[in-house]
Coordinates of C-alpha atoms and ligand atoms in Angstrom, one line a residue:
M1 CA 81.4 92.2 142.1
M2 CA 84.9 93.0 143.2
D3 CA 87.6 91.7 141.0
Y4 CA 90.3 92.1 143.6
D5 CA 90.6 90.3 146.9
V6 CA 91.0 93.4 149.1
K7 CA 90.5 91.6 152.4
T8 CA 93.2 89.0 151.8
H9 CA 95.7 91.6 150.6
L10 CA 94.9 93.9 153.5
H11 CA 95.6 91.2 156.0
E12 CA 98.9 90.3 154.3
V13 CA 100.0 93.8 155.2
I14 CA 98.4 94.6 158.6
D15 CA 98.8 91.1 160.2
H16 CA 102.6 91.5 160.1
L17 CA 103.0 95.2 161.2
P18 CA 105.2 95.7 164.2
Q19 CA 103.7 97.3 167.2
G20 CA 103.5 101.1 166.9
V21 CA 103.3 101.1 163.1
R22 CA 100.0 102.1 161.5
L23 CA 98.8 101.5 157.9
V24 CA 97.4 104.4 155.9
A25 CA 95.5 102.5 153.2
I26 CA 96.0 104.6 150.0
S27 CA 92.6 104.4 148.2
K28 CA 93.1 107.0 145.4
Y29 CA 91.4 106.0 142.1
H30 CA 89.8 103.0 143.8
P31 CA 86.0 102.8 144.2
N32 CA 84.0 103.0 147.4
E33 CA 83.4 99.2 147.5
Y34 CA 87.1 98.6 147.9
I35 CA 87.3 101.0 150.8
E36 CA 84.3 99.4 152.4
A37 CA 85.9 96.0 152.1
A38 CA 88.9 97.2 154.0
Y39 CA 86.6 99.1 156.5
E40 CA 84.8 95.9 157.3
E41 CA 88.1 94.4 158.3
G42 CA 88.6 97.3 160.8
Q43 CA 90.8 99.6 158.7
R44 CA 89.9 103.2 159.5
V45 CA 92.8 105.3 158.1
F46 CA 92.7 106.0 154.4
G47 CA 94.8 108.3 152.2
E48 CA 93.8 110.2 149.1
S49 CA 95.7 112.6 146.9
H50 CA 93.0 114.6 145.0
E51 CA 90.7 117.0 146.7
Q52 CA 87.5 116.3 144.6
E53 CA 87.9 112.6 144.8
L54 CA 88.4 112.8 148.6
R55 CA 85.4 115.1 149.0
L56 CA 83.1 112.6 147.2
K57 CA 84.4 109.7 149.2
H58 CA 84.2 111.6 152.5
Q59 CA 80.5 112.4 151.8
S60 CA 79.5 108.9 150.9
L61 CA 81.5 106.7 153.2
P62 CA 81.3 106.1 157.0
Q63 CA 82.1 109.2 159.0
D64 CA 84.5 107.6 161.4
I65 CA 87.1 107.1 158.6
E66 CA 90.2 109.1 159.2
W67 CA 91.2 110.7 156.0
H68 CA 94.8 111.6 155.3
F69 CA 95.6 114.0 152.4
I70 CA 98.8 112.6 150.9
G71 CA 99.2 114.5 147.7
H72 CA 100.6 117.8 146.7
L73 CA 98.0 120.3 148.0
Q74 CA 97.4 123.6 146.3
T75 CA 96.7 126.4 148.7
N76 CA 93.3 127.2 147.1
K77 CA 92.1 123.7 147.8
V78 CA 92.8 123.7 151.6
K79 CA 89.5 125.3 152.4
Y80 CA 87.6 122.3 151.0
I81 CA 89.3 119.7 153.1
A82 CA 89.9 121.7 156.3
P83 CA 86.5 120.9 157.9
Y84 CA 87.0 117.1 158.0
V85 CA 90.5 116.0 157.1
T86 CA 92.4 114.2 159.9
M87 CA 96.0 114.8 158.7
I88 CA 97.6 116.7 155.8
E89 CA 100.8 114.7 155.2
A90 CA 102.6 116.6 152.5
V91 CA 103.3 120.1 153.7
D92 CA 106.0 121.4 151.4
S93 CA 106.0 125.1 152.0
L94 CA 105.5 127.7 154.7
K95 CA 102.8 129.3 152.5
L96 CA 100.8 126.0 152.6
L97 CA 101.3 125.7 156.4
R98 CA 99.9 129.2 156.8
E99 CA 96.9 128.5 154.7
I100 CA 96.1 125.3 156.6
N101 CA 96.3 127.2 159.9
K102 CA 94.0 129.9 158.5
Q103 CA 91.4 127.5 157.2
A104 CA 91.6 125.3 160.3
E105 CA 90.9 128.4 162.5
K106 CA 87.8 129.2 160.4
C107 CA 86.4 125.7 161.3
D108 CA 87.7 125.9 164.9
R109 CA 89.9 122.9 164.4
R110 CA 93.5 122.0 164.9
I111 CA 94.7 120.0 161.9
K112 CA 97.6 117.5 162.2
V113 CA 100.2 117.9 159.5
L114 CA 103.5 116.4 158.5
L115 CA 106.4 118.2 156.9
E116 CA 107.2 116.5 153.5
L117 CA 110.9 116.1 152.8
H118 CA 112.5 115.9 149.4
I119 CA 115.3 113.4 149.8
A120 CA 114.8 111.2 146.7
E121 CA 117.0 111.8 143.7
E122 CA 114.2 112.3 141.3
A123 CA 113.8 116.0 140.3
T124 CA 110.0 115.6 140.1
K125 CA 109.3 114.9 143.7
Y126 CA 107.8 117.7 145.8
G127 CA 108.9 118.5 149.3
L128 CA 111.3 120.5 151.4
T129 CA 115.0 119.9 151.2
L130 CA 116.5 119.3 154.6
D131 CA 117.9 122.8 154.6
D132 CA 114.5 124.3 153.6
C133 CA 113.0 122.4 156.5
R134 CA 115.7 123.6 159.0
E135 CA 115.0 127.1 157.8
L136 CA 111.3 126.8 158.2
L137 CA 111.7 125.6 161.7
A138 CA 114.4 128.1 162.7
A139 CA 112.2 131.0 161.4
G140 CA 109.8 130.1 164.2
E141 CA 106.5 131.4 162.6
W142 CA 105.1 127.9 163.0
R143 CA 105.2 128.3 166.8
E144 CA 102.4 130.9 166.6
M145 CA 100.1 128.7 164.5
Q146 CA 97.5 127.5 167.0
H147 CA 95.5 125.6 164.4
V148 CA 98.1 123.2 163.0
Q149 CA 99.9 120.5 164.9
I150 CA 103.1 119.4 163.4
C151 CA 103.2 115.6 164.1
G152 CA 106.3 114.6 162.2
I153 CA 107.7 114.1 158.7
M154 CA 106.8 112.3 155.5
M155 CA 108.9 111.3 152.5
M156 CA 108.9 109.2 149.4
A157 CA 112.0 107.2 148.5
S158 CA 113.3 107.1 144.9
L159 CA 111.5 104.8 142.5
T160 CA 114.4 102.4 142.0
D161 CA 115.3 98.7 142.3
D162 CA 118.4 99.7 144.3
T163 CA 117.3 98.7 147.7
E164 CA 120.4 100.2 149.3
Q165 CA 119.6 103.6 147.8
I166 CA 116.1 103.3 149.2
R167 CA 117.4 102.3 152.6
R168 CA 119.9 105.2 152.6
E169 CA 117.2 107.8 151.8
M170 CA 114.9 106.4 154.5
Q171 CA 117.7 106.4 157.0
T172 CA 118.5 110.0 156.1
A173 CA 114.9 110.8 156.9
R174 CA 115.1 108.9 160.2
D175 CA 118.3 110.8 161.2
F176 CA 116.7 114.1 160.3
F177 CA 113.7 113.3 162.4
D178 CA 115.9 112.7 165.4
E179 CA 117.7 116.0 164.7
I180 CA 114.6 118.2 164.6
K181 CA 112.9 116.2 167.4
A182 CA 115.8 117.0 169.7
Q183 CA 116.1 120.6 168.5
Y184 CA 112.4 121.7 168.3
F185 CA 110.0 119.0 169.6
A186 CA 111.8 117.3 172.5
G187 CA 109.0 117.9 174.9
D188 CA 106.2 117.4 172.3
E189 CA 104.7 113.9 172.4
A190 CA 102.6 114.6 169.3
F191 CA 105.7 115.0 167.2
C192 CA 106.2 111.3 166.7
E193 CA 105.3 110.3 163.2
R194 CA 107.6 109.1 160.4
S195 CA 105.6 108.4 157.3
W196 CA 107.4 106.4 154.7
G197 CA 107.1 103.1 152.9
M198 CA 104.8 102.2 149.9
S199 CA 103.8 98.9 148.3
D200 CA 107.2 98.1 146.9
D201 CA 109.4 99.5 149.7
Y202 CA 107.5 99.3 153.0
P203 CA 109.6 96.3 154.4
I204 CA 112.7 98.6 154.2
A205 CA 110.6 101.4 155.8
L206 CA 109.8 99.2 158.7
E207 CA 113.5 98.5 159.2
T208 CA 114.3 102.3 159.2
G209 CA 111.8 103.3 161.8
S210 CA 108.7 104.2 159.9
T211 CA 105.6 104.7 162.1
M212 CA 103.1 105.1 159.3
I213 CA 103.3 103.2 156.0
R214 CA 101.3 104.3 153.0
V215 CA 100.3 101.3 151.0
G216 CA 97.9 101.3 148.0
T217 CA 98.6 98.9 145.2
K218 CA 99.4 95.9 147.4
I219 CA 96.0 96.2 149.1
F220 CA 93.7 97.4 146.4
G221 CA 95.4 96.3 143.2
P222 CA 96.5 98.3 140.2
R223 CA 95.0 101.8 139.9
V224 CA 92.8 102.5 136.9
Y225 CA 93.5 106.0 135.7
Ligands
PLP301 C1 100.1 106.6 145.6 C2 100.9 107.0 146.8 C3 101.3 106.0 147.7 C4 100.9 104.5 147.6 O1 101.6 103.9 146.5 P1 101.5 102.4 146.2 O2 102.8 102.1 145.4 O3 100.3 102.2 145.4 O4 101.5 101.6 147.5 C5 102.0 106.4 148.8 N1 102.3 107.7 149.0 C6 102.0 108.7 148.2 C7 102.4 110.0 148.5 C8 101.3 108.3 147.0 O5 100.9 109.3 146.2

């Protein structure tokens, strides 16, 4: 018995999404039956933040699910998810990007990735500062990496009730996307993703040009740790 109405809550989110915006249903800490309920409604893209949990879910759930890894990824874990993961959203170092490229080559794949930006004020958040990200792109090593495809950027806004601050941070990400798109990816149609917006702030994300919202709690209920 499911004690949370996943289907109804899923539809509250996806039935109002503007064209061109996709939902990544964040299923971390939720059991397979919750994911299956969303799957039955047509949801195919799910996000997880722990390698072992993702591995078990990938093995036991339908193979046409597109898994996004959304958490902080240690380089020594990349090899476990490289064979099947669709997108690694939170690339926060050149070292990690190199390892993804190396492991993807071993499985003869090209893995989609996003560069994670640190814009929020919290000191605890991972991610590249805007200047780190500019440096990484300017250095150019990424151009030689045939087994990763940089598809855009990802960020988390500050956890605050101050909606203007959230909007400012997301707008900063939006402007930065336009900057690096023009400078490095102008002719690259694959570079098109702006991943921001969670349960509490995704309406603001939609107003600031997100193309991919990452919503968990609103769809699956509170997480049991
Ligand atoms: C958990 C998580 C989410 C989803 O958060 P909710 O508040 O449950 O919607 C989104 N992005 C990242 C990176 C997360 O870790």
